[in-house]
XYZ file of C-alpha atoms in Angstrom:
662
model
C 52.777 -20.607 -21.809
C 49.911 -21.716 -19.581
C 46.172 -21.525 -20.137
C 43.804 -21.888 -17.237
C 40.050 -21.714 -16.899
C 39.017 -21.264 -13.291
C 35.492 -21.128 -11.871
C 34.759 -18.980 -8.839
C 31.338 -19.590 -7.316
C 29.396 -17.875 -4.549
C 28.903 -20.340 -1.657
C 26.587 -18.120 0.393
C 24.759 -14.841 0.027
C 27.051 -11.823 -0.582
C 25.988 -8.214 -0.030
C 27.755 -5.684 -2.277
C 27.386 -2.561 -0.150
C 29.110 -0.332 -2.718
C 28.208 -2.347 -5.794
C 31.559 -4.159 -5.880
C 33.932 -6.300 -3.848
C 37.727 -6.610 -4.308
C 39.785 -9.675 -3.392
C 42.973 -11.511 -4.433
C 43.407 -14.932 -6.020
C 46.743 -16.723 -5.445
C 48.171 -19.639 -7.473
C 51.430 -21.571 -7.443
C 53.009 -23.280 -10.458
C 54.978 -26.531 -10.463
C 58.205 -24.597 -9.722
C 56.697 -23.067 -6.605
C 56.391 -19.624 -8.113
C 53.462 -17.655 -6.700
C 51.108 -15.759 -8.944
C 48.590 -13.241 -7.617
C 45.652 -11.704 -9.439
C 43.445 -8.918 -8.104
C 39.763 -9.583 -8.777
C 36.866 -7.172 -8.610
C 33.349 -8.593 -8.258
C 30.806 -6.250 -9.837
C 27.032 -6.220 -9.533
C 25.269 -7.141 -12.789
C 21.547 -6.513 -13.201
C 19.711 -9.631 -14.463
C 16.503 -7.816 -15.336
C 16.055 -9.879 -18.487
C 16.137 -13.198 -16.635
C 12.704 -14.585 -15.931
C 13.412 -17.511 -13.681
C 15.639 -18.662 -10.856
C 17.441 -21.254 -12.952
C 18.815 -18.575 -15.273
C 20.032 -16.536 -12.327
C 21.850 -19.497 -10.838
C 23.299 -20.280 -14.239
C 24.887 -16.832 -14.554
C 26.446 -17.060 -11.100
C 28.530 -19.989 -12.348
C 30.053 -18.329 -15.456
C 33.876 -18.733 -15.350
C 35.318 -15.227 -15.753
C 38.822 -15.439 -14.228
C 42.228 -16.023 -15.752
C 45.827 -16.257 -14.512
C 48.663 -14.005 -15.729
C 51.818 -15.575 -17.033
C 54.454 -16.590 -14.483
C 57.372 -14.328 -13.514
C 60.142 -13.704 -16.132
C 63.139 -15.951 -16.004
C 61.245 -19.153 -15.518
C 61.862 -22.001 -17.878
C 59.334 -22.138 -20.692
C 56.815 -24.945 -20.221
C 54.469 -26.631 -22.632
C 51.083 -24.937 -22.751
C 48.585 -26.632 -20.383
C 44.796 -26.466 -20.216
C 43.012 -26.801 -16.862
C 39.311 -26.930 -17.665
C 36.649 -28.200 -15.268
C 33.316 -29.369 -16.699
C 30.855 -26.627 -17.558
C 27.352 -27.138 -16.132
C 24.302 -25.646 -17.863
C 20.683 -26.073 -16.684
C 18.261 -27.283 -19.317
C 15.204 -25.264 -20.395
C 16.967 -21.903 -20.007
C 14.823 -19.337 -21.828
C 17.538 -16.990 -23.042
C 18.164 -14.419 -24.354
C 20.522 -16.130 -26.762
C 23.366 -16.373 -27.483
C 24.209 -16.789 -23.817
C 27.669 -16.419 -22.376
C 28.940 -19.699 -20.844
C 32.653 -19.379 -20.204
C 35.765 -17.436 -21.102
C 38.922 -19.224 -22.171
C 41.970 -17.000 -22.004
C 45.643 -17.653 -22.655
C 48.146 -16.181 -20.248
C 50.012 -14.902 -23.304
C 47.100 -13.075 -24.876
C 48.640 -9.787 -23.742
C 51.780 -10.302 -25.821
C 50.505 -12.474 -28.640
C 47.469 -12.579 -30.773
C 45.569 -15.758 -29.928
C 42.826 -17.236 -32.100
C 40.319 -19.598 -30.483
C 37.968 -22.165 -32.030
C 35.915 -25.226 -31.035
C 35.018 -28.446 -32.800
C 32.777 -31.403 -32.120
C 29.068 -32.260 -31.608
C 27.155 -29.043 -31.048
C 29.883 -26.937 -32.656
C 30.807 -27.844 -36.244
C 28.963 -31.185 -36.046
C 25.241 -31.837 -35.605
C 23.601 -30.026 -34.018
C 25.769 -27.391 -35.721
C 26.316 -24.015 -34.011
C 24.609 -25.008 -30.773
C 27.817 -23.762 -29.130
C 29.942 -20.963 -30.589
C 33.238 -19.366 -29.596
C 34.443 -15.833 -30.242
C 37.616 -16.193 -32.283
C 39.508 -13.376 -30.572
C 38.129 -13.291 -26.995
C 37.674 -17.014 -26.336
C 34.107 -16.440 -25.118
C 32.007 -19.617 -25.292
C 28.252 -19.173 -25.938
C 25.173 -21.365 -26.189
C 22.712 -20.325 -28.902
C 19.444 -22.047 -27.940
C 17.500 -23.871 -25.238
C 18.873 -27.274 -24.220
C 17.023 -30.483 -23.391
C 18.786 -32.983 -21.137
C 16.356 -35.736 -22.097
C 17.679 -35.538 -25.691
C 21.392 -35.073 -24.931
C 22.716 -35.011 -21.381
C 26.234 -33.783 -22.175
C 28.429 -32.532 -24.986
C 32.187 -32.864 -25.481
C 33.878 -30.251 -27.636
C 37.532 -29.699 -28.440
C 38.999 -26.228 -27.870
C 41.818 -25.027 -30.156
C 44.308 -22.227 -29.605
C 46.509 -20.871 -32.418
C 49.244 -18.221 -32.066
C 51.900 -17.171 -34.583
C 50.584 -19.827 -36.957
C 51.271 -22.577 -34.470
C 48.428 -24.791 -33.234
C 48.667 -26.513 -29.897
C 47.142 -29.869 -29.005
C 43.389 -29.319 -28.436
C 41.775 -29.789 -25.040
C 38.452 -31.561 -24.530
C 35.785 -29.599 -22.670
C 32.752 -31.383 -21.196
C 29.484 -29.449 -21.082
C 27.007 -31.108 -18.704
C 23.280 -30.387 -19.089
C 21.760 -30.111 -15.601
C 18.400 -31.794 -15.179
C 15.250 -29.898 -14.208
C 11.968 -31.494 -13.194
C 10.210 -30.996 -16.527
C 8.815 -34.490 -17.107
C 5.891 -36.011 -15.269
C 5.696 -39.755 -14.548
C 4.152 -41.840 -17.327
C 2.500 -45.217 -16.702
C 3.389 -48.105 -18.987
C -0.328 -48.644 -19.704
C -3.270 -46.214 -19.796
C -5.342 -48.862 -18.007
C -4.454 -52.050 -16.140
C -6.654 -55.124 -15.725
C -6.347 -57.481 -12.785
C -8.307 -60.267 -11.121
C -8.804 -61.236 -7.504
C -10.816 -64.068 -5.986
C -13.620 -63.054 -3.674
C -12.056 -65.346 -1.052
C -8.732 -63.455 -1.065
C -7.302 -62.513 2.292
C -5.649 -59.258 3.326
C -2.209 -58.870 1.761
C -2.961 -60.850 -1.413
C -1.082 -59.318 -4.380
C -3.434 -58.338 -7.192
C -1.343 -56.454 -9.758
C 1.634 -54.130 -10.135
C 1.574 -50.801 -11.939
C 4.759 -49.247 -13.304
C 5.489 -45.625 -14.156
C 8.695 -44.101 -15.502
C 10.096 -40.578 -15.456
C 12.331 -39.232 -18.222
C 14.229 -36.946 -15.847
C 17.689 -37.834 -14.573
C 17.748 -41.241 -12.840
C 18.545 -41.562 -9.142
C 17.460 -37.993 -8.388
C 14.358 -36.565 -6.758
C 13.196 -35.441 -10.206
C 12.633 -39.100 -11.121
C 11.879 -40.499 -7.639
C 8.325 -41.806 -8.069
C 5.801 -42.640 -5.365
C 2.392 -44.210 -5.958
C -0.950 -43.774 -4.223
C -4.576 -44.765 -4.804
C -6.625 -41.620 -5.396
C -10.078 -43.201 -5.515
C -11.924 -46.517 -5.460
C -15.244 -47.140 -7.179
C -17.461 -48.389 -5.694
C -16.560 -47.776 -2.047
C -18.161 -51.026 -0.869
C -17.992 -52.709 1.533
C -15.350 -50.105 2.463
C -13.410 -47.295 0.741
C -9.997 -48.917 1.312
C -10.424 -52.440 -0.044
C -7.043 -52.155 -1.761
C -3.686 -50.627 -0.876
C -0.615 -49.802 -2.975
C 3.056 -49.915 -2.088
C 4.199 -46.307 -2.622
C 7.606 -47.383 -3.942
C 6.941 -50.553 -5.960
C 3.394 -49.924 -7.235
C 2.226 -53.361 -6.060
C -1.512 -53.345 -5.324
C -2.740 -55.726 -2.630
C -6.006 -56.596 -0.919
C -6.323 -54.366 2.146
C -9.584 -55.668 3.625
C -11.364 -59.011 3.567
C -14.953 -59.075 2.412
C -14.777 -59.104 -1.389
C -18.085 -60.462 -2.710
C -18.566 -60.930 -6.447
C -22.322 -61.218 -6.067
C -22.417 -57.678 -4.590
C -19.475 -55.949 -6.296
C -18.163 -57.805 -9.374
C -15.631 -55.140 -10.346
C -13.618 -52.274 -8.834
C -12.037 -49.320 -10.610
C -9.035 -47.656 -8.985
C -7.536 -44.313 -9.967
C -3.805 -44.507 -9.269
C -1.407 -41.562 -9.150
C 2.346 -41.536 -9.664
C 4.186 -38.404 -8.504
C 7.873 -37.564 -8.782
C 9.868 -35.589 -6.204
C 9.048 -38.465 -3.825
C 5.325 -37.886 -4.186
C 5.350 -34.071 -4.066
C 6.058 -33.140 -7.687
C 4.543 -33.653 -11.119
C 1.843 -36.320 -11.389
C 0.585 -38.907 -13.842
C -2.504 -41.099 -13.566
C -3.772 -44.483 -14.696
C -6.850 -46.631 -14.201
C -6.787 -50.096 -12.665
C -9.802 -52.327 -13.289
C -9.961 -55.235 -10.846
C -12.401 -58.041 -11.614
C -13.603 -60.048 -8.628
C -13.658 -63.694 -9.681
C -16.253 -66.092 -8.391
C -15.792 -68.573 -5.586
C -18.013 -71.666 -5.572
C -20.008 -70.445 -2.590
C -23.508 -71.119 -3.966
C -24.932 -74.568 -4.706
C -27.060 -74.963 -7.856
C -30.829 -74.927 -7.222
C -33.556 -76.133 -9.603
C -35.987 -73.394 -10.575
C -38.601 -76.179 -10.791
C -37.922 -78.862 -8.196
C -40.219 -81.361 -10.008
C -40.353 -82.097 -13.716
C -42.314 -84.561 -15.790
C -40.396 -87.627 -16.937
C -41.436 -90.207 -19.495
C -42.062 -93.580 -17.890
C -43.441 -95.746 -20.738
C -45.406 -95.728 -23.985
C -48.262 -98.300 -24.265
C -49.513 -99.313 -27.739
C -53.058 -100.534 -28.521
C -54.913 -101.803 -31.608
C -58.517 -101.251 -32.717
C -60.485 -102.896 -35.546
C -62.749 -99.905 -36.209
C -62.239 -97.447 -39.009
C -58.941 -95.647 -38.426
C -58.861 -92.060 -37.346
C -62.454 -91.993 -36.194
C -63.780 -91.509 -32.620
C -64.595 -95.222 -32.599
C -60.907 -95.935 -33.357
C -59.157 -93.242 -31.330
C -58.025 -94.527 -27.896
C -58.370 -92.768 -24.533
C -56.305 -93.879 -21.495
C -56.687 -93.502 -17.724
C -54.992 -94.776 -14.541
C -57.673 -96.468 -12.502
C -55.606 -97.921 -9.647
C -52.209 -97.865 -7.929
C -51.664 -94.077 -7.859
C -53.384 -92.663 -4.780
C -51.031 -89.633 -4.645
C -51.454 -88.803 -8.333
C -47.747 -89.188 -9.009
C -48.356 -90.188 -12.647
C -50.393 -89.029 -15.615
C -51.313 -90.782 -18.867
C -52.048 -89.067 -22.149
C -52.932 -90.240 -25.633
C -50.203 -89.878 -28.206
C -50.569 -88.023 -31.472
C -51.262 -91.229 -33.414
C -54.235 -91.885 -31.126
C -53.120 -95.498 -30.607
C -50.614 -95.130 -27.779
C -50.775 -94.151 -24.138
C -47.860 -92.144 -22.731
C -47.289 -92.412 -18.981
C -45.221 -89.635 -17.363
C -44.469 -88.535 -13.824
C -46.580 -85.691 -12.486
C -44.534 -85.280 -9.295
C -41.111 -86.234 -8.089
C -40.620 -89.810 -6.987
C -38.973 -90.681 -3.704
C -37.065 -93.934 -3.558
C -36.886 -93.762 0.230
C -40.702 -93.699 0.506
C -41.698 -96.119 -2.263
C -39.289 -97.985 -4.468
C -41.993 -99.586 -6.686
C -45.379 -98.407 -8.048
C -47.940 -100.813 -9.670
C -50.335 -98.951 -11.929
C -53.542 -100.295 -13.522
C -54.238 -98.519 -16.802
C -57.465 -98.840 -18.825
C -58.203 -97.874 -22.419
C -61.506 -96.961 -24.136
C -62.463 -95.124 -27.313
C -63.410 -91.526 -27.625
C -66.861 -92.703 -28.754
C -68.944 -94.755 -26.301
C -69.268 -98.460 -26.959
C -72.366 -99.577 -28.871
C -74.954 -100.553 -26.265
C -76.171 -103.428 -28.373
C -72.806 -105.105 -28.131
C -71.205 -106.269 -24.880
C -67.547 -105.115 -24.844
C -64.978 -105.571 -22.053
C -62.743 -102.651 -21.143
C -59.122 -103.575 -21.692
C -56.617 -102.928 -18.868
C -52.862 -103.252 -18.460
C -50.598 -103.343 -15.442
C -47.530 -101.102 -15.386
C -44.838 -101.728 -12.793
C -42.709 -98.613 -12.209
C -39.429 -99.299 -10.398
C -37.872 -96.200 -8.823
C -34.096 -96.061 -9.070
C -32.218 -94.597 -6.152
C -30.047 -91.500 -6.754
C -27.832 -89.570 -4.387
C -30.035 -86.654 -3.410
C -28.516 -83.455 -2.049
C -28.406 -82.842 1.646
C -30.927 -80.453 3.156
C -30.343 -77.778 5.791
C -33.301 -77.172 8.042
C -33.959 -74.302 8.054
C -32.341 -73.082 4.863
C -31.514 -69.794 6.605
C -30.803 -70.054 10.317
C -30.958 -67.008 12.609
C -29.269 -66.811 15.992
C -28.679 -63.933 18.419
C -25.315 -63.651 20.179
C -23.270 -61.039 22.030
C -20.400 -59.505 20.078
C -18.244 -60.162 23.162
C -18.736 -63.941 22.998
C -15.445 -65.512 24.078
C -13.189 -67.347 21.673
C -14.011 -71.050 21.134
C -17.502 -70.583 22.582
C -20.368 -72.176 20.644
C -22.472 -69.926 18.445
C -24.911 -72.580 17.240
C -25.106 -76.095 15.842
C -26.277 -75.971 12.242
C -26.857 -79.398 10.699
C -28.204 -80.890 7.499
C -30.111 -84.122 6.879
C -29.745 -86.708 4.112
C -32.929 -87.764 2.308
C -31.077 -90.929 1.233
C -31.867 -92.790 4.436
C -30.883 -96.124 2.995
C -27.377 -95.083 2.058
C -26.169 -94.335 5.599
C -23.727 -91.729 4.386
C -21.476 -89.582 6.532
C -22.356 -85.867 6.595
C -19.505 -83.364 6.919
C -19.459 -79.582 7.236
C -17.297 -76.644 6.210
C -17.503 -72.855 6.099
C -17.801 -71.592 2.538
C -17.855 -67.860 3.174
C -16.918 -66.113 6.411
C -16.121 -62.507 5.344
C -14.501 -61.400 8.602
C -12.929 -64.744 9.500
C -14.714 -64.945 12.854
C -16.092 -68.504 12.744
C -14.939 -72.089 12.844
C -17.013 -75.253 12.373
C -16.611 -78.787 13.596
C -16.340 -80.940 10.496
C -18.366 -83.814 11.938
C -20.955 -82.187 14.220
C -21.707 -78.870 12.540
C -21.061 -76.974 15.776
C -20.028 -73.418 14.906
C -17.718 -71.630 17.366
C -15.956 -68.264 17.652
C -12.491 -68.315 16.071
C -11.747 -64.558 16.196
C -13.416 -61.879 18.268
C -16.650 -60.619 16.727
C -17.349 -56.886 16.444
C -20.750 -55.351 15.820
C -19.080 -52.188 14.511
C -17.262 -54.106 11.726
C -17.808 -53.167 8.080
C -19.005 -56.734 7.491
C -22.003 -56.253 9.758
C -25.166 -54.856 8.203
C -27.993 -53.720 10.464
C -26.409 -55.657 13.352
C -26.450 -58.860 11.274
C -23.436 -60.912 10.219
C -23.977 -63.495 7.461
C -21.909 -66.612 6.788
C -22.377 -69.398 4.246
C -22.163 -72.981 5.557
C -21.630 -76.037 3.381
C -22.575 -79.681 3.992
C -21.470 -82.647 1.885
C -21.674 -86.436 1.975
C -19.335 -89.259 0.997
C -19.981 -88.676 -2.693
C -19.060 -84.987 -2.262
C -22.611 -83.962 -3.090
C -22.817 -80.512 -1.504
C -25.552 -78.186 -0.291
C -25.483 -74.827 1.437
C -27.193 -73.089 4.300
C -27.072 -69.478 5.443
C -26.244 -68.532 9.030
C -27.330 -65.056 10.162
C -25.918 -63.932 13.518
C -27.721 -61.021 15.146
C -24.954 -59.347 17.147
C -25.883 -57.823 20.469
C -23.936 -54.677 21.245
C -21.721 -54.483 24.314
C -19.969 -51.479 25.727
C -16.554 -52.080 24.168
C -15.777 -48.600 22.842
C -14.849 -45.871 25.313
C -15.782 -42.262 24.551
C -13.096 -40.709 22.358
C -12.469 -37.104 21.406
C -12.073 -36.797 17.656
C -10.624 -33.275 17.307
C -7.262 -33.251 19.111
C -5.940 -29.837 17.990
C -7.824 -26.573 17.752
C -7.324 -22.822 17.883
C -9.079 -20.323 20.142
C -8.941 -16.536 20.435
C -7.755 -14.870 23.625
C -10.181 -11.956 23.157
C -13.999 -12.027 22.917
C -13.927 -15.623 24.115
C -16.070 -18.017 22.077
C -16.834 -21.646 23.055
C -15.027 -24.460 21.216
C -16.974 -27.600 20.303
C -15.216 -30.966 20.595
C -16.846 -34.044 19.111
C -16.955 -37.399 20.832
C -16.636 -40.168 18.262
C -20.065 -41.206 16.930
C -21.790 -38.425 18.910
C -21.780 -34.877 17.507
C -23.390 -31.956 19.316
C -24.421 -28.477 18.300
C -23.060 -25.929 20.710
C -25.011 -22.816 19.726
C -28.357 -23.571 21.371
C -29.034 -25.278 24.672
C -32.012 -27.121 23.158
C -29.644 -28.820 20.727
C -27.548 -30.355 23.473
C -29.968 -33.242 23.844
C -29.301 -34.355 20.260
C -25.870 -35.748 20.982
C -22.907 -36.014 23.272
C -19.899 -33.756 23.271
C -17.728 -31.374 25.230
C -17.482 -27.597 24.966
C -14.325 -25.899 26.206
C -14.139 -22.130 26.690
C -11.486 -19.846 28.130
C -12.420 -18.575 31.574
C -10.382 -15.405 31.034
C -7.758 -14.015 28.672
C -4.561 -16.048 28.367
C -1.124 -15.373 27.038
C -0.465 -16.462 23.456
C 0.854 -20.004 23.196
C 0.001 -23.716 23.229
C -1.932 -25.347 26.085
C -2.874 -28.967 26.673
C -6.013 -30.338 28.295
C -5.930 -33.954 29.450
C -9.313 -35.592 30.055
C -10.282 -39.047 31.229
C -13.788 -39.633 29.883
C -15.817 -42.611 31.098
C -19.310 -43.774 30.253
C -21.863 -44.924 32.806
C -20.450 -48.464 32.754
C -16.984 -47.300 33.713
C -15.298 -47.786 30.328
C -12.861 -44.901 30.004
C -10.053 -43.503 27.912
C -7.563 -40.709 28.516
C -7.486 -38.114 25.740
C -5.294 -35.053 25.362
C -6.220 -32.057 23.234
C -4.002 -29.128 22.277
C -5.386 -25.590 22.369
C -3.453 -22.877 20.538
C -4.317 -19.443 21.959
C -3.908 -16.707 19.353
C -4.098 -12.939 19.347
C -7.549 -12.679 17.777
C -11.171 -12.400 18.851
C -14.493 -14.083 18.241
C -15.352 -17.393 16.629
C -13.067 -17.165 13.588
C -9.807 -18.179 15.260
C -6.730 -17.651 13.116
C -3.075 -17.273 14.041
C -0.444 -15.102 12.467
C 3.141 -16.331 12.405
C 4.146 -13.895 15.102
C 1.457 -15.347 17.353
C 3.142 -18.730 17.516
C 6.846 -18.249 16.859
C 9.739 -16.284 18.240
C 8.383 -15.628 21.721
C 9.000 -17.141 25.105
C 6.290 -19.471 26.394
C 3.842 -18.000 28.888
C 4.400 -18.955 32.462
C 0.816 -18.847 33.689
C -1.762 -21.586 33.563
C -4.878 -21.075 31.456
C -8.140 -21.810 33.187
C -10.552 -23.705 30.979
C -14.131 -24.387 31.856
C -15.712 -27.544 30.473
C -19.391 -27.860 29.719
C -20.160 -31.549 29.371
C -23.259 -32.439 27.409
C -24.726 -35.891 27.932
C -26.868 -37.992 25.619
C -30.154 -39.252 27.045
C -29.604 -42.585 28.832
C -25.809 -42.079 28.711
C -23.794 -40.509 31.519
C -20.204 -39.427 30.911
C -18.120 -38.794 34.045
C -15.428 -36.308 33.060
C -11.995 -36.064 34.690
C -10.316 -32.868 33.544
C -6.651 -31.918 33.845
C -5.086 -28.737 32.436
C -1.381 -28.353 31.642
C 0.755 -25.687 29.987
C 3.426 -26.969 27.595
C 7.059 -26.136 28.341
C 6.040 -24.555 31.634
C 6.210 -25.743 35.213
C 3.113 -27.770 36.055
C 0.928 -26.383 38.810
C -2.219 -27.853 40.348
C -5.476 -26.227 39.332
C -7.755 -25.517 42.244
C -11.367 -26.557 42.079
C -12.601 -22.981 42.459
C -10.891 -22.021 39.190
C -13.006 -24.463 37.153
C -16.527 -23.197 36.478
C -19.413 -25.277 35.150
C -22.649 -24.020 33.569
C -25.480 -24.104 36.136
C -28.193 -24.295 33.502
C -26.588 -27.438 32.129
C -26.894 -29.125 35.521
C -30.553 -28.155 35.644
C -31.087 -29.714 32.227
C -29.357 -32.866 33.445
C -31.643 -33.108 36.459
C -34.796 -32.747 34.384
C -33.788 -35.807 32.365
C -32.879 -37.950 35.423
C -29.323 -38.461 34.263
C -26.139 -38.827 36.250
C -24.333 -35.903 37.838
C -21.064 -34.774 36.320
C -17.934 -35.726 38.230
C -15.006 -33.354 37.963
C -11.775 -34.444 39.622
C -8.856 -32.042 39.537
């Protein structure tokens, strides 16, 4: 007696013209005996199924069995041939749902009783799977979740005439669906980066996981940075590896004094970036670099030099006893002051200004003392004086840049290794004869180099006035100077960059759609110069190109190749693609039939170009027109029309004529 469970699946779409399809299934046993079973495939309405997964699930229900082999064959031990049963998770029912049919090839002659045992059957979770005792129909009774249990193994029993055969294990696989979004390991990440960090420096790594089946698209995560706050000095200061989640510095120019902290919103999406999404926040603290020397808020402070005590025989604590001090000689620059102490019997000498060892290393002061009350005129008294010798001790004073902020004007096209300026510092300690050395403390774009001994600053990398590190045409670098004792000071170099013509005109919009009927002009923008194409008076506000169809064209794609040069001869070849659709007016839109399923036109479209020039800027235009996938033909000059009124406007502003070479 042989039991077999066979799955027949539809490999491609089948049309049941009469609601059914008949075919034969052949099988051979180990003795070579052929068995044939007629099968009829019937249409079954799945009106109660509310999603595609359920429909696919029902297509895979095993419903076939094999009859017993021909009479006369030797009886063989009953065999089970059971492939794994696959069930998609999250199926919504109705339940119980038919999964498979297990049928003995002797069920026509004997009464067979079927049963199952194992997890999900008679073990927890009990009755998740059930089997009809007489028909062998296997059912599932509720929705499954692969993330809880990804497969079940149950044992199937068959009993006939009171005899039980050895059970057969059946594996029920739960098929994963994309029902879990990526989850980050932390709701917020904190990282640090030095303001001197270069491009490519690794800041932090974020990690997200997906509970769906590993090594499938459902759990294939990709990362991206959604936003950066603030967007200074540029919106893309950081970049993230889409596969690893490693965040790195993308641009140089981090400055803690301007932006001490960035906040990034990071997204993780499964299905290789196209599926469910999860988000986290990354807070990046910009740590300080020692790029500013300390500066006294008060460059001069009073310092105690000496206390001078006196005695007086008059009655204590009276004006005749209280002393009053003054410096009468030796201080022509008023570097010192003397005051009476609180006990009225001492003179306190302090500095009123900073002392300079290099100018005067010793000061000899003559100090006198009198009483608050005048001396009695009847008695001849001599004013007492004392000499105070103040010795100035030498200290290592900081170097001084002159000026503190140096401005210089240079062309952005200054060649590499050419001198920008010599920026030097002086040492107030003239007697020490120390060596002064220089270094660059902060060079945001990495353009400069400095000679350690001379302070000559040269171009290391090409400067660019259009860089994000340039503000109002000014580039700022911080220069440091230090002596043998490593005492350091700073100076600021401001380079005013002179613009040169190093950017050719470039068309920004490379693909556009136009209508073949009721022709309407199409505006193209030249980078950094945008024009309005509705009114002629607006043409003077910018620079751009307007292309219009000269007459109706066949539907299809056309290319226009233009070499655009400014009045200094700097040029660039740009190609734009025009899709001609079966529509009219300004609102150009294509239907699918406009662009697919048809042979390409064989004629050339004639485009006329109206070139609008900015005041003081002439743009010679070289225009070429080609039709994709068609034989190229030369366009004659007479087929290209230019707007006469535009030429008149050009002449009124004394600008260059337009050159059109075909």
